[in-house]
PDB file of C-alpha atoms in Angstrom:
ATOM      1  CA  MET A 502       5.625  82.980  43.702  1.00 91.00           C
ATOM      2  CA  GLY A 503       4.081  84.008  47.199  1.00 92.00           C
ATOM      3  CA  LEU A 504       4.251  84.620  50.803  1.00 94.00           C
ATOM      4  CA  SER A 505       2.016  83.346  53.487  1.00 95.00           C
ATOM      5  CA  LYS A 506       1.341  82.679  57.132  1.00 96.00           C
ATOM      6  CA  GLY A 507       2.387  79.277  57.402  1.00 94.00           C
ATOM      7  CA  ALA A 508       3.060  76.763  54.648  1.00 93.00           C
ATOM      8  CA  GLN A 509       0.409  76.505  51.821  1.00 92.00           C
ATOM      9  CA  THR A 510      -0.804  74.506  49.091  1.00 87.00           C
ATOM     10  CA  ALA A 511      -3.149  76.732  47.527  1.00 89.00           C
ATOM     11  CA  PHE A 512      -3.080  80.089  46.005  1.00 89.00           C
ATOM     12  CA  SER A 513      -6.045  81.420  48.328  1.00 93.00           C
ATOM     13  CA  GLY A 514      -3.349  80.945  51.225  1.00 94.00           C
ATOM     14  CA  PHE A 515      -0.783  83.370  49.833  1.00 95.00           C
ATOM     15  CA  ALA A 516      -1.379  87.070  51.108  1.00 97.00           C
ATOM     16  CA  ASN A 517       1.147  88.540  48.467  1.00 96.00           C
ATOM     17  CA  ILE A 518       1.334  86.784  45.066  1.00 95.00           C
ATOM     18  CA  VAL A 519       3.830  87.682  42.048  1.00 96.00           C
ATOM     19  CA  ALA A 520       3.261  86.052  38.940  1.00 93.00           C
ATOM     20  CA  PHE A 521       4.569  85.854  35.207  1.00 91.00           C
ATOM     21  CA  ALA A 522       1.148  85.957  33.423  1.00 91.00           C
ATOM     22  CA  THR A 523       0.466  84.160  29.931  1.00 88.00           C
ATOM     23  CA  SER A 524       0.331  87.426  28.219  1.00 91.00           C
ATOM     24  CA  GLY A 525       3.782  88.052  28.741  1.00 93.00           C
ATOM     25  CA  VAL A 526       3.832  90.668  31.651  1.00 96.00           C
ATOM     26  CA  ILE A 527       4.519  90.316  35.430  1.00 96.00           C
ATOM     27  CA  GLN A 528       1.571  90.554  37.218  1.00 97.00           C
ATOM     28  CA  ALA A 529       0.712  90.631  41.465  1.00 97.00           C
ATOM     29  CA  ARG A 530      -2.321  89.742  43.268  1.00 96.00           C
ATOM     30  CA  SER A 531      -4.293  93.126  44.750  1.00 97.00           C
ATOM     31  CA  GLY A 532      -7.156  92.041  46.888  1.00 97.00           C
ATOM     32  CA  GLY A 533      -9.500  89.764  44.724  1.00 96.00           C
ATOM     33  CA  SER A 534      -7.618  90.304  41.624  1.00 97.00           C
ATOM     34  CA  TYR A 535      -4.334  89.860  39.586  1.00 96.00           C
ATOM     35  CA  VAL A 536      -3.403  93.142  38.159  1.00 97.00           C
ATOM     36  CA  ASN A 537      -1.036  93.199  34.968  1.00 96.00           C
ATOM     37  CA  SER A 538       2.131  95.510  35.195  1.00 96.00           C
ATOM     38  CA  ASN A 539       3.567  97.359  32.186  1.00 95.00           C
ATOM     39  CA  VAL A 540       6.446  95.171  32.760  1.00 96.00           C
ATOM     40  CA  PRO A 541       7.130  92.823  30.417  1.00 95.00           C
ATOM     41  CA  PHE A 542       9.524  89.359  30.652  1.00 94.00           C
ATOM     42  CA  THR A 543      11.336  86.761  28.732  1.00 92.00           C
ATOM     43  CA  GLY A 544      11.717  83.172  29.346  1.00 87.00           C
ATOM     44  CA  GLY A 545      15.317  82.242  30.396  1.00 87.00           C
ATOM     45  CA  VAL A 546      16.082  85.599  32.060  1.00 91.00           C
ATOM     46  CA  SER A 547      16.649  85.948  35.604  1.00 92.00           C
ATOM     47  CA  TYR A 548      14.679  88.479  37.557  1.00 93.00           C
ATOM     48  CA  HIS A 549      15.152  89.889  41.313  1.00 93.00           C
ATOM     49  CA  PHE A 550      11.817  90.717  42.980  1.00 94.00           C
ATOM     50  CA  ARG A 551      11.672  92.890  45.740  1.00 93.00           C
ATOM     51  CA  LEU A 552       8.566  93.374  47.879  1.00 95.00           C
ATOM     52  CA  ALA A 553       7.864  96.109  50.092  1.00 96.00           C
ATOM     53  CA  ILE A 554       5.599  94.607  52.882  1.00 96.00           C
ATOM     54  CA  ASN A 555       3.670  96.222  55.620  1.00 97.00           C
ATOM     55  CA  VAL A 556       1.972  93.223  57.506  1.00 97.00           C
ATOM     56  CA  THR A 557      -0.076  96.038  59.784  1.00 97.00           C
ATOM     57  CA  THR A 558      -1.851  97.725  57.191  1.00 97.00           C
ATOM     58  CA  HIS A 559      -2.072  94.474  54.803  1.00 98.00           C
ATOM     59  CA  MET A 560      -0.608  96.456  51.959  1.00 98.00           C
ATOM     60  CA  TYR A 561       2.761  95.611  49.719  1.00 97.00           C
ATOM     61  CA  SER A 562       4.531  96.949  46.525  1.00 97.00           C
ATOM     62  CA  VAL A 563       6.494  94.578  44.350  1.00 96.00           C
ATOM     63  CA  PHE A 564       9.403  95.772  42.184  1.00 97.00           C
ATOM     64  CA  VAL A 565      11.500  93.707  39.698  1.00 96.00           C
ATOM     65  CA  THR A 566      15.098  93.899  38.289  1.00 95.00           C
ATOM     66  CA  PRO A 567      15.760  92.237  34.861  1.00 93.00           C
ATOM     67  CA  ALA A 568      19.212  90.621  34.860  1.00 90.00           C
ATOM     68  CA  GLY A 569      21.504  93.562  33.621  1.00 92.00           C
ATOM     69  CA  GLY A 570      18.472  96.060  34.006  1.00 94.00           C
ATOM     70  CA  SER A 571      17.248  98.434  36.189  1.00 96.00           C
ATOM     71  CA  GLU A 572      14.614  98.089  38.571  1.00 97.00           C
ATOM     72  CA  GLN A 573      11.085  98.923  37.555  1.00 97.00           C
ATOM     73  CA  THR A 574       7.860  98.757  39.602  1.00 97.00           C
ATOM     74  CA  VAL A 575       5.254  96.162  39.102  1.00 97.00           C
ATOM     75  CA  GLY A 576       2.661  98.123  41.776  1.00 97.00           C
ATOM     76  CA  THR A 577       2.574  99.354  44.419  1.00 97.00           C
ATOM     77  CA  ASN A 578      -0.039  99.860  47.489  1.00 98.00           C
ATOM     78  CA  PHE A 579      -1.441  96.495  46.587  1.00 98.00           C
ATOM     79  CA  ALA A 580      -3.986  94.736  49.129  1.00 98.00           C
ATOM     80  CA  PHE A 581      -3.249  91.499  50.514  1.00 98.00           C
ATOM     81  CA  ARG A 582      -5.155  88.670  48.902  1.00 96.00           C
ATOM     82  CA  THR A 583      -8.867  89.135  50.138  1.00 96.00           C
ATOM     83  CA  GLU A 584      -8.423  85.797  51.884  1.00 95.00           C
ATOM     84  CA  GLN A 585      -5.458  86.826  53.724  1.00 96.00           C
ATOM     85  CA  ASN A 586      -6.414  90.367  54.627  1.00 95.00           C
ATOM     86  CA  THR A 587      -6.233  89.749  58.780  1.00 96.00           C
ATOM     87  CA  VAL A 588      -2.941  88.003  58.803  1.00 97.00           C
ATOM     88  CA  THR A 589      -0.652  88.908  61.755  1.00 96.00           C
ATOM     89  CA  SER A 590       2.757  87.671  60.255  1.00 96.00           C
ATOM     90  CA  LEU A 591       4.043  86.123  57.264  1.00 96.00           C
ATOM     91  CA  ASP A 592       6.663  83.404  57.667  1.00 94.00           C
ATOM     92  CA  HIS A 593       6.855  81.129  54.675  1.00 92.00           C
ATOM     93  CA  TRP A 594       7.104  81.329  50.889  1.00 91.00           C
ATOM     94  CA  GLY A 595       6.252  79.033  47.997  1.00 87.00           C
ATOM     95  CA  SER A 596       6.276  79.030  44.302  1.00 86.00           C
ATOM     96  CA  TRP A 597       4.317  76.940  41.500  1.00 79.00           C
ATOM     97  CA  VAL A 598       4.373  76.744  37.615  1.00 77.00           C
ATOM     98  CA  ASN A 599       1.301  75.895  35.748  1.00 70.00           C
ATOM     99  CA  SER A 600       0.571  72.278  35.416  1.00 66.00           C
ATOM    100  CA  THR A 601      -0.329  72.986  31.521  1.00 69.00           C
ATOM    101  CA  SER A 602       2.642  75.137  31.078  1.00 66.00           C
ATOM    102  CA  SER A 603       6.362  73.825  29.731  1.00 68.00           C
ATOM    103  CA  GLY A 604       8.028  76.396  31.969  1.00 72.00           C
ATOM    104  CA  THR A 605      10.223  76.080  34.959  1.00 73.00           C
ATOM    105  CA  LEU A 606      10.652  78.234  38.100  1.00 77.00           C
ATOM    106  CA  GLN A 607      13.662  78.416  40.316  1.00 77.00           C
ATOM    107  CA  VAL A 608      13.930  80.543  43.125  1.00 78.00           C
ATOM    108  CA  CYS A 609      17.341  81.541  44.750  1.00 78.00           C
ATOM    109  CA  ASN A 610      19.003  83.750  47.373  1.00 79.00           C
ATOM    110  CA  PHE A 611      15.535  84.348  49.145  1.00 76.00           C
ATOM    111  CA  ALA A 612      16.511  87.045  51.777  1.00 75.00           C
ATOM    112  CA  VAL A 613      13.781  88.800  54.061  1.00 74.00           C
ATOM    113  CA  GLN A 614      15.222  92.386  55.604  1.00 70.00           C
TER     114      GLN A 614
END
């Protein structure tokens, strides 16, 4: 899942990316690479993500709350993806599921505050 300036069709177009890694943890993009968190995930469980984004400084932090659980930190003070480190606004979101995976992803109740 990611946020971007304009509609995107490639990962490189997203400034902020959160992903469910094949290793079983939640990860997020910081600058030029993905960073694994210490937060595991389970298929079929709902997760609520909160991103605190500062577009001016091109930094963001990611927090997640599993269904019935408490909020956990995925990462703080992550840099926008390298290709997007000069954007002046974010106005779109997108989601993908790896084409080699049998998984699904559903985004619900998306809100900006």
